Short mmCIF file of C-alpha atoms in Angstrom, two decimals:
data_model
loop_
_atom_site.label_atom_id
_atom_site.label_comp_id
_atom_site.label_asym_id
_atom_site.label_seq_id
_atom_site.Cartn_x
_atom_site.Cartn_y
_atom_site.Cartn_z
CA UNK A 12 134.16 110.44 82.21
CA UNK A 13 133.29 106.73 82.21
CA UNK A 14 131.71 104.15 79.94
CA UNK A 15 128.58 104.31 77.93
CA UNK A 16 126.99 106.49 75.33
CA UNK A 17 130.04 106.70 73.10
CA UNK A 18 131.03 110.28 72.32
CA UNK A 19 127.38 111.36 72.00
CA UNK A 20 126.21 110.69 75.60
CA UNK A 21 122.64 111.78 74.71
CA UNK A 22 121.17 111.72 78.23
CA UNK A 23 123.98 113.88 79.58
CA UNK A 24 123.71 116.29 76.65
CA UNK A 25 119.98 116.59 77.31
CA UNK A 26 120.62 117.63 80.93
CA UNK A 27 123.37 120.13 80.12
CA UNK A 28 123.22 121.08 76.41
CA UNK A 29 127.01 121.17 76.52
CA UNK A 30 129.65 119.05 74.90
CA UNK A 31 130.25 116.29 77.50
CA UNK A 32 133.96 117.11 77.62
CA UNK A 33 133.20 120.76 78.35
CA UNK A 34 130.79 119.76 81.10
CA UNK A 35 133.40 117.39 82.59
CA UNK A 36 136.11 120.01 82.58
CA UNK A 37 134.16 123.07 83.70
CA UNK A 38 131.21 121.92 85.81
CA UNK A 39 131.37 118.32 87.02
CA UNK A 40 131.98 118.46 90.82
CA UNK A 41 132.98 122.13 90.44
CA UNK A 42 130.15 124.62 89.88
CA UNK A 43 126.46 124.83 88.99
CA UNK A 44 125.10 125.00 85.48
CA UNK A 45 121.74 126.42 84.38
CA UNK A 46 120.37 125.53 80.92
CA UNK A 47 117.31 127.48 79.85
CA UNK A 48 114.54 125.96 77.72
CA UNK A 49 114.28 129.22 75.79
CA UNK A 50 117.83 128.60 74.59
CA UNK A 51 117.74 124.81 74.23
CA UNK A 52 114.15 124.14 73.11
CA UNK A 53 114.09 121.37 75.72
CA UNK A 54 111.02 119.81 77.30
CA UNK A 55 110.90 117.01 79.84
CA UNK A 56 107.18 116.23 79.41
CA UNK A 57 108.03 112.83 77.98
CA UNK A 58 109.62 111.85 81.33
CA UNK A 59 106.84 112.87 83.74
CA UNK A 60 103.70 115.04 83.69
CA UNK A 61 101.27 116.14 86.41
CA UNK A 62 98.78 113.63 85.02
CA UNK A 63 101.44 110.93 85.46
CA UNK A 64 101.81 112.04 89.11
CA UNK A 65 98.05 111.65 89.62
CA UNK A 66 98.28 108.19 88.04
CA UNK A 67 101.05 107.17 90.42
CA UNK A 68 99.26 108.57 93.47
CA UNK A 69 95.81 107.20 92.71
CA UNK A 70 96.14 103.90 90.88
CA UNK A 71 99.60 102.34 91.50
CA UNK A 72 99.32 101.27 95.14
CA UNK A 73 102.45 103.21 96.10
CA UNK A 74 103.96 102.36 99.48
CA UNK A 75 106.42 104.13 101.72
CA UNK A 76 109.26 104.88 101.25
CA UNK A 77 108.33 105.46 97.60
CA UNK A 78 106.48 108.58 98.80
CA UNK A 79 107.25 111.35 101.31
CA UNK A 80 105.31 114.48 102.12
CA UNK A 81 106.79 117.68 103.61
CA UNK A 82 105.47 121.03 104.70
CA UNK A 83 107.34 124.17 105.76
CA UNK A 84 110.66 122.31 105.81
CA UNK A 85 109.44 119.40 107.97
CA UNK A 86 108.59 115.84 106.95
CA UNK A 87 104.95 114.75 107.54
CA UNK A 88 104.35 111.55 109.56
CA UNK A 89 103.61 108.81 106.99
CA UNK A 90 100.63 107.65 109.09
CA UNK A 91 98.84 110.80 107.98
CA UNK A 92 98.79 109.76 104.31
CA UNK A 93 98.96 105.96 104.27
CA UNK A 94 96.42 103.25 104.97
CA UNK A 95 95.57 99.64 104.12
CA UNK A 96 94.65 98.95 100.53
CA UNK A 97 91.37 97.11 101.14
CA UNK A 98 90.44 93.46 100.82
CA UNK A 99 93.37 91.34 99.74
CA UNK A 100 95.80 94.24 100.10
CA UNK A 101 95.77 94.95 103.82
CA UNK A 102 99.37 96.26 103.95
CA UNK A 103 99.02 99.43 106.02
CA UNK A 104 101.68 101.66 104.40
CA UNK A 105 100.00 102.18 101.03
CA UNK A 106 99.36 105.74 99.93
CA UNK A 107 95.87 107.13 100.49
CA UNK A 108 95.01 109.38 97.55
CA UNK A 109 92.32 111.27 99.48
CA UNK A 110 94.74 111.94 102.35
CA UNK A 111 97.32 113.20 99.85
CA UNK A 112 94.66 115.47 98.34
CA UNK A 113 93.95 117.05 101.76
CA UNK A 114 97.63 117.57 102.54
CA UNK A 115 98.50 118.93 99.11
CA UNK A 116 95.56 121.35 99.19
CA UNK A 117 96.86 122.52 102.57
CA UNK A 118 100.26 123.42 101.09
CA UNK A 119 102.34 120.23 101.49
CA UNK A 120 104.93 119.05 98.97
CA UNK A 121 104.63 115.50 97.60
CA UNK A 122 107.90 113.66 96.97
CA UNK A 123 107.80 110.56 94.77
CA UNK A 124 110.96 108.57 95.44
CA UNK A 125 112.74 105.92 93.45
CA UNK A 126 110.99 106.65 90.17
CA UNK A 127 113.97 105.09 88.41
CA UNK A 128 112.43 101.83 89.62
CA UNK A 129 108.75 102.62 88.93
CA UNK A 130 108.11 104.77 85.86
CA UNK A 131 109.24 103.40 82.45
CA UNK A 132 110.47 106.67 80.89
CA UNK A 133 112.53 107.41 83.98
CA UNK A 134 113.82 103.86 84.25
CA UNK A 135 115.29 104.27 80.78
CA UNK A 136 116.46 107.86 81.24
CA UNK A 137 118.18 107.25 84.61
CA UNK A 138 119.92 104.13 83.29
CA UNK A 139 121.11 105.98 80.19
CA UNK A 140 122.44 108.90 82.23
CA UNK A 141 124.26 106.52 84.55
CA UNK A 142 125.90 104.94 81.52
CA UNK A 143 126.86 108.35 80.15
CA UNK A 144 128.39 109.50 83.44
CA UNK A 145 129.84 106.23 84.71
CA UNK A 146 128.22 106.95 88.12
CA UNK A 147 124.98 105.48 89.58
CA UNK A 148 121.82 107.54 89.40
CA UNK A 149 118.38 107.79 91.07
CA UNK A 150 115.27 109.89 90.36
CA UNK A 151 112.80 111.61 92.72
CA UNK A 152 109.96 113.97 91.78
CA UNK A 153 109.01 116.98 93.90
CA UNK A 154 105.42 118.29 93.42
CA UNK A 155 104.73 121.56 95.24
CA UNK A 156 101.44 123.50 95.51
CA UNK A 157 101.40 127.19 94.59
CA UNK A 158 103.55 129.53 96.73
CA UNK A 159 104.77 126.69 98.94
CA UNK A 160 108.22 125.60 100.05
CA UNK A 161 108.95 121.90 100.54
CA UNK A 162 112.29 121.79 102.38
CA UNK A 163 114.48 124.26 104.21
CA UNK A 164 117.89 125.23 102.76
CA UNK A 165 120.12 122.16 102.76
CA UNK A 166 122.76 120.34 100.76
CA UNK A 167 122.84 116.86 99.24
CA UNK A 168 125.64 114.34 99.51
CA UNK A 169 125.30 113.53 95.82
CA UNK A 170 125.26 115.66 92.67
CA UNK A 171 121.85 116.49 91.17
CA UNK A 172 120.30 117.47 87.91
CA UNK A 173 117.05 119.39 88.49
CA UNK A 174 114.70 119.10 85.51
CA UNK A 175 111.60 121.33 85.66
CA UNK A 176 108.57 119.53 84.21
CA UNK A 177 105.61 121.73 85.21
CA UNK A 178 104.95 125.16 86.69
CA UNK A 179 107.57 127.52 88.02
CA UNK A 180 109.88 127.32 91.01
CA UNK A 181 112.19 129.95 92.47
CA UNK A 182 115.61 128.47 93.36
CA UNK A 183 118.27 130.03 95.56
CA UNK A 184 121.71 128.35 95.48
CA UNK A 185 124.56 129.13 97.91
CA UNK A 186 128.18 128.14 98.15
CA UNK A 187 128.94 124.94 100.14
CA UNK A 188 129.75 125.01 103.82
CA UNK A 189 131.50 121.68 103.23
CA UNK A 190 132.77 121.05 99.67
CA UNK A 191 132.36 117.51 98.33
CA UNK A 192 130.54 116.04 101.36
CA UNK A 193 130.46 112.26 101.84
CA UNK A 194 127.37 110.21 102.60
CA UNK A 195 128.53 110.18 106.24
CA UNK A 196 128.49 113.99 106.33
CA UNK A 197 124.80 115.04 105.94
CA UNK A 198 123.69 118.65 106.09
CA UNK A 199 121.80 118.34 109.39
CA UNK A 200 125.15 117.71 111.14
CA UNK A 201 125.98 121.30 110.15
CA UNK A 202 122.50 122.81 110.44
CA UNK A 203 123.68 126.08 112.06
CA UNK A 204 126.35 126.69 109.42
CA UNK A 205 123.87 125.85 106.64
CA UNK A 206 121.28 128.27 108.03
CA UNK A 207 123.90 131.06 108.29
CA UNK A 208 125.21 130.43 104.78
CA UNK A 209 121.69 130.57 103.37
CA UNK A 210 121.44 134.20 104.52
CA UNK A 211 124.36 135.24 102.28
CA UNK A 212 124.31 136.30 98.66
CA UNK A 213 123.27 133.36 96.44
CA UNK A 214 125.43 132.17 93.54
CA UNK A 215 122.26 131.31 91.57
CA UNK A 216 118.93 133.10 92.09
CA UNK A 217 116.60 131.98 89.32
CA UNK A 218 113.08 130.89 88.46
CA UNK A 219 112.98 127.51 86.70
CA UNK A 220 110.29 127.00 84.04
CA UNK A 221 109.32 123.83 82.15
CA UNK A 222 112.27 122.54 80.16
CA UNK A 223 114.89 124.32 82.29
CA UNK A 224 117.69 122.18 83.76
CA UNK A 225 119.97 122.94 86.69
CA UNK A 226 123.10 120.99 87.66
CA UNK A 227 124.30 121.22 91.29
CA UNK A 228 127.48 119.55 92.54
CA UNK A 229 127.09 117.89 95.93
CA UNK A 230 127.42 120.27 98.83
CA UNK A 231 125.82 123.35 97.21
CA UNK A 232 123.04 124.69 99.45
CA UNK A 233 119.61 125.00 97.84
CA UNK A 234 115.96 125.71 98.55
CA UNK A 235 112.99 126.30 96.26
CA UNK A 236 109.53 127.90 96.38
CA UNK A 237 106.70 127.21 93.92
CA UNK A 238 105.25 130.26 92.19
CA UNK A 239 101.63 130.82 91.21
CA UNK A 240 100.66 127.26 90.22
CA UNK A 241 101.49 123.67 90.97
CA UNK A 242 105.17 123.06 90.29
CA UNK A 243 106.91 119.75 89.60
CA UNK A 244 110.54 118.97 89.00
CA UNK A 245 112.64 115.86 88.77
CA UNK A 246 115.78 115.56 90.81
CA UNK A 247 118.16 113.12 89.18
CA UNK A 248 120.65 112.23 91.90
CA UNK A 249 124.11 111.16 90.80
CA UNK A 250 126.03 109.11 93.38
CA UNK A 251 129.63 109.87 92.52
CA UNK A 252 132.35 107.29 92.78
CA UNK A 253 134.95 109.09 94.86
CA UNK A 254 138.56 108.77 95.90
CA UNK A 255 137.24 108.17 99.39
CA UNK A 256 135.39 105.12 98.07
CA UNK A 257 138.73 103.87 96.76
CA UNK A 258 140.26 104.57 100.19
CA UNK A 259 137.52 102.54 101.86
CA UNK A 260 138.20 99.62 99.53
CA UNK A 261 141.98 99.86 100.20
CA UNK A 262 141.41 99.87 103.97
CA UNK A 263 138.98 96.95 103.71
CA UNK A 264 141.59 95.05 101.77
CA UNK A 265 144.26 95.84 104.37
CA UNK A 266 141.93 94.51 107.06
CA UNK A 267 141.60 91.24 105.17
CA UNK A 268 145.30 90.91 104.46
CA UNK A 269 146.53 91.98 107.92
CA UNK A 270 144.50 89.25 109.57
CA UNK A 271 147.30 86.90 108.46
CA UNK A 272 149.82 88.82 110.65
CA UNK A 273 150.29 86.88 113.86
CA UNK A 274 151.76 89.89 115.67
CA UNK A 275 148.52 91.76 115.08
CA UNK A 276 146.49 88.83 116.37
CA UNK A 277 148.35 88.66 119.72
CA UNK A 278 146.40 89.30 122.94
CA UNK A 279 147.26 92.34 125.03
CA UNK A 280 148.80 91.72 128.49
CA UNK A 281 146.86 90.41 131.46
CA UNK A 282 145.76 93.14 133.84
CA UNK A 283 145.96 95.87 131.22
CA UNK A 284 144.51 99.22 132.33
CA UNK A 285 142.59 100.45 129.28
CA UNK A 286 141.91 103.75 131.02
CA UNK A 287 145.62 104.60 130.82
CA UNK A 288 146.59 105.62 127.24
CA UNK A 289 150.26 105.21 128.12
CA UNK A 290 149.72 101.51 128.81
CA UNK A 291 148.60 101.05 125.19
CA UNK A 292 151.10 103.35 123.51
CA UNK A 293 153.67 100.75 122.46
CA UNK A 294 151.04 98.26 121.25
CA UNK A 295 149.20 100.93 119.27
CA UNK A 296 152.49 102.07 117.71
CA UNK A 297 153.18 98.45 116.71
CA UNK A 298 149.74 98.16 115.16
CA UNK A 299 150.02 101.43 113.21
CA UNK A 300 153.47 100.48 111.91
CA UNK A 301 152.27 97.06 110.82
CA UNK A 302 149.20 98.46 109.09
CA UNK A 303 151.40 100.95 107.26
CA UNK A 304 153.51 98.06 105.98
CA UNK A 305 150.39 96.15 104.91
CA UNK A 306 149.04 99.23 103.12
CA UNK A 307 152.26 99.36 101.10
CA UNK A 308 151.56 95.83 99.93
CA UNK A 309 148.07 96.62 98.60
CA UNK A 310 147.79 96.07 94.84
CA UNK A 311 146.08 99.13 93.24
CA UNK A 312 144.50 96.85 90.66
CA UNK A 313 142.81 94.88 93.42
CA UNK A 314 141.43 98.10 94.92
CA UNK A 315 140.17 99.21 91.51
CA UNK A 316 138.48 95.85 90.97
CA UNK A 317 136.75 96.01 94.35
CA UNK A 318 135.59 99.52 93.54
CA UNK A 319 134.29 98.33 90.16
CA UNK A 320 132.39 95.50 91.83
CA UNK A 321 130.76 97.85 94.34
CA UNK A 322 129.82 100.45 91.74
CA UNK A 323 128.53 98.04 89.11
CA UNK A 324 126.39 96.46 91.80
CA UNK A 325 124.63 99.82 92.29
CA UNK A 326 123.76 100.35 88.61
CA UNK A 327 120.72 98.59 87.23
CA UNK A 328 120.83 97.37 83.63
CA UNK A 329 117.68 97.26 81.52
CA UNK A 330 114.91 95.09 82.97
CA UNK A 331 114.22 91.75 81.32
CA UNK A 332 110.86 90.09 80.70
CA UNK A 333 111.23 86.83 82.65
CA UNK A 334 108.40 84.87 81.00
CA UNK A 335 109.14 85.98 77.46
CA UNK A 336 112.87 85.37 77.83
CA UNK A 337 112.42 81.94 79.45
CA UNK A 338 110.09 80.93 76.63
CA UNK A 339 112.57 82.18 74.04
CA UNK A 340 115.54 80.45 75.74
CA UNK A 341 113.74 77.12 75.54
CA UNK A 342 113.16 77.58 71.78
CA UNK A 343 116.58 78.85 70.61
CA UNK A 344 117.70 78.10 67.07
CA UNK A 345 120.87 78.95 65.18
CA UNK A 346 118.98 81.90 63.63
CA UNK A 347 117.97 83.40 66.95
CA UNK A 348 119.39 86.90 67.50
CA UNK A 349 121.07 87.45 70.86
CA UNK A 350 121.50 90.99 72.13
CA UNK A 351 123.75 91.93 75.02
CA UNK A 352 121.58 93.29 77.82
CA UNK A 353 121.63 97.08 77.53
CA UNK A 354 123.61 98.97 80.14
CA UNK A 355 124.98 95.75 81.69
CA UNK A 356 128.61 96.52 82.52
CA UNK A 357 130.67 93.54 81.34
CA UNK A 358 134.26 92.49 81.11
CA UNK A 359 136.13 89.20 80.61
CA UNK A 360 138.80 87.85 82.95
CA UNK A 361 140.97 84.76 82.90
CA UNK A 362 140.40 82.21 85.68
CA UNK A 363 142.26 79.18 86.97
CA UNK A 364 141.69 75.75 85.50
CA UNK A 365 141.15 76.66 81.87
CA UNK A 366 138.14 78.82 82.66
CA UNK A 367 137.08 82.31 81.65
CA UNK A 368 135.05 84.68 83.85
CA UNK A 369 132.47 87.13 82.61
CA UNK A 370 131.92 89.90 85.13
CA UNK A 371 128.46 91.29 84.43
CA UNK A 372 127.11 93.93 86.79
CA UNK A 373 127.16 92.54 90.30
CA UNK A 374 127.43 88.93 89.16
CA UNK A 375 130.26 86.62 88.18
CA UNK A 376 129.80 83.91 85.52
CA UNK A 377 132.35 81.18 84.86
CA UNK A 378 132.61 79.43 81.48
CA UNK A 379 135.00 76.96 79.86
CA UNK A 380 137.96 78.69 78.19
CA UNK A 381 136.62 77.50 74.84
CA UNK A 382 133.76 80.01 75.19
CA UNK A 383 136.08 83.00 75.32
CA UNK A 384 136.01 83.84 71.56
CA UNK A 385 132.22 83.66 71.51
CA UNK A 386 131.86 85.82 74.61
CA UNK A 387 134.40 88.34 73.37
CA UNK A 388 132.63 88.63 70.05
CA UNK A 389 129.23 89.17 71.66
CA UNK A 390 130.63 91.85 73.97
CA UNK A 391 132.31 93.59 71.03
CA UNK A 392 129.36 93.36 68.58
CA UNK A 393 126.50 93.76 71.06
CA UNK A 394 124.24 91.57 68.92
CA UNK A 395 124.80 88.25 67.12
CA UNK A 396 122.89 85.32 65.72
CA UNK A 397 123.56 82.14 67.70
CA UNK A 398 125.11 80.59 64.56
CA UNK A 399 127.70 83.39 64.51
CA UNK A 400 129.12 82.69 67.97
CA UNK A 401 132.72 81.76 67.01
CA UNK A 402 134.89 78.89 68.25
CA UNK A 403 132.11 76.47 69.24
CA UNK A 404 130.27 73.58 67.60
CA UNK A 405 126.51 73.96 66.97
CA UNK A 406 125.35 72.24 70.13
CA UNK A 407 127.76 74.24 72.32
CA UNK A 408 126.59 77.47 70.73
CA UNK A 409 123.02 76.70 71.72
CA UNK A 410 124.09 75.70 75.23
CA UNK A 411 126.07 78.92 75.70
CA UNK A 412 123.27 81.07 74.25
CA UNK A 413 120.69 79.46 76.51
CA UNK A 414 122.83 80.07 79.59
CA UNK A 415 123.45 83.71 78.60
CA UNK A 416 119.73 84.30 78.28
CA UNK A 417 118.65 82.52 81.44
CA UNK A 418 121.36 84.31 83.43
CA UNK A 419 120.23 87.68 81.95
CA UNK A 420 123.56 88.50 80.32
CA UNK A 421 121.88 88.59 76.90
CA UNK A 422 118.29 88.71 75.71
CA UNK A 423 116.51 87.31 72.70
CA UNK A 424 115.87 90.49 70.74
CA UNK A 425 112.39 89.67 69.46
CA UNK A 426 111.15 87.59 72.36
CA UNK A 427 107.38 87.75 72.90
CA UNK A 428 104.82 85.60 74.61
CA UNK A 429 102.14 83.84 72.52
CA UNK A 430 99.26 86.21 72.00
CA UNK A 431 101.22 89.06 73.59
CA UNK A 432 102.40 92.37 72.29
CA UNK A 433 105.68 93.54 70.82
CA UNK A 434 107.86 96.16 72.37
CA UNK A 435 111.32 95.91 73.87
CA UNK A 436 112.18 92.47 75.22
CA UNK A 437 108.61 91.28 74.79
CA UNK A 438 107.17 94.06 77.01
CA UNK A 439 104.56 96.30 75.38
CA UNK A 440 106.25 99.58 74.49
CA UNK A 441 103.34 101.70 75.73
CA UNK A 442 102.59 99.87 78.96
CA UNK A 443 103.90 101.59 82.11
CA UNK A 444 105.59 99.23 84.51
CA UNK A 445 103.30 98.52 87.48
CA UNK A 446 104.18 100.30 90.68
CA UNK A 447 104.42 98.42 93.96
CA UNK A 448 101.12 97.29 95.36
CA UNK A 449 99.77 94.76 97.77
CA UNK A 450 101.70 92.25 99.86
CA UNK A 451 104.27 91.56 97.15
CA UNK A 452 105.29 95.15 96.57
CA UNK A 453 109.03 95.82 96.55
CA UNK A 454 110.47 97.87 99.34
CA UNK A 455 113.83 99.58 98.63
CA UNK A 456 116.64 98.36 100.84
CA UNK A 457 114.84 95.08 101.61
CA UNK A 458 117.33 93.02 99.61
CA UNK A 459 116.84 91.16 96.36
CA UNK A 460 118.92 90.84 93.25
CA UNK A 461 118.81 94.46 92.09
CA UNK A 462 117.48 96.59 94.94
CA UNK A 463 118.98 99.87 95.99
CA UNK A 464 119.65 101.12 99.54
CA UNK A 465 116.55 102.73 101.03
CA UNK A 466 118.56 105.72 102.25
CA UNK A 467 119.53 106.51 98.67
CA UNK A 468 115.82 107.05 97.96
CA UNK A 469 115.32 109.49 100.77
CA UNK A 470 117.68 112.22 99.67
CA UNK A 471 117.41 114.92 97.04
CA UNK A 472 116.48 118.52 96.49
#
């Protein structure tokens, strides 16, 4: 199943109420699973409430694409619900709460996207579930007025956990028209087949109520209608690491290696008629044969490492408090407690020239070989006092600890700003993280150290 969560995997258990090994063997990428709150006693009100939705829509300066609106299966033009934010915040794509009110009252569904980057409970939950599964996650919220449908029957190119948080919604699930679709195989490319399949007998026909959870492997067709009152559910999208992803990495590696083959770099003959396939047949056969030979030379470990790098780069570890951690790094003592950054995927590798490499998430950190025992101990223990970092003299311990903190591999466990509050990593435990607002608001897909692709935010149930 993948790293994280030990044998308990609490976030995964919360979504399934099954032993993780049973879920892996019987449901993961195979068939849907419905867990009823009446059987599990579950509630997801700690993750998001309707009051939280109003908070996000009215006071957080949300910008597109963090919000979408849909009605009767069609997406509403963002210009109908966005505007400038007033003096000092003239960016024109900020959500207009009064426009959202009009559209929602008229039967439109509101979709809050990328909540795993905006709302603290969902930041933590999505990160924990990604660690439990070993696959990257995202979270959208779908808020639907009474007796309204947001989207037509469709399938997603990632697995989803649907967590009902308010109201009731009637779901109809149908068998896939394309099992295990890739990101390059969206449902609208098969719209006619999807529409025909949605007319058949469903495999799940159920009303979800608060606390209910539904797992859908990618490819399963689904649509939902709100019943009687405002309905809200979370769609936790799981972007599976696939064999095709490994194939892509192997082919990319072949492309790099084969560039050293002079025969493949040769120019084709002068006067070649590209309209005549027969004129290219011998050259194409030579290319295919050469690529086959290069593919045989590919090291599976190299492919696995490239796949690791790509996947780890998509998974966000816990946020750090830059000001509190910088202040703490400047004041380290031997008694300071270092804690490995939660959910940061890490491993140690040997490097040339008496060096050791720490691979942490999407980043690579090189250290002198003498630091290996200290790094290995921190990775194994998860938390250590600076004085307990083995194999180094006192000054080198402080130097290593300072670098680990400033490069966000580890955090000072009790870091806090003068006059500030407590909480995790110096951030008040009860303070919601601010949503994007004004000219400096983050836009998914715009780059940065830990941004996700914008198209990953635009999919879901």
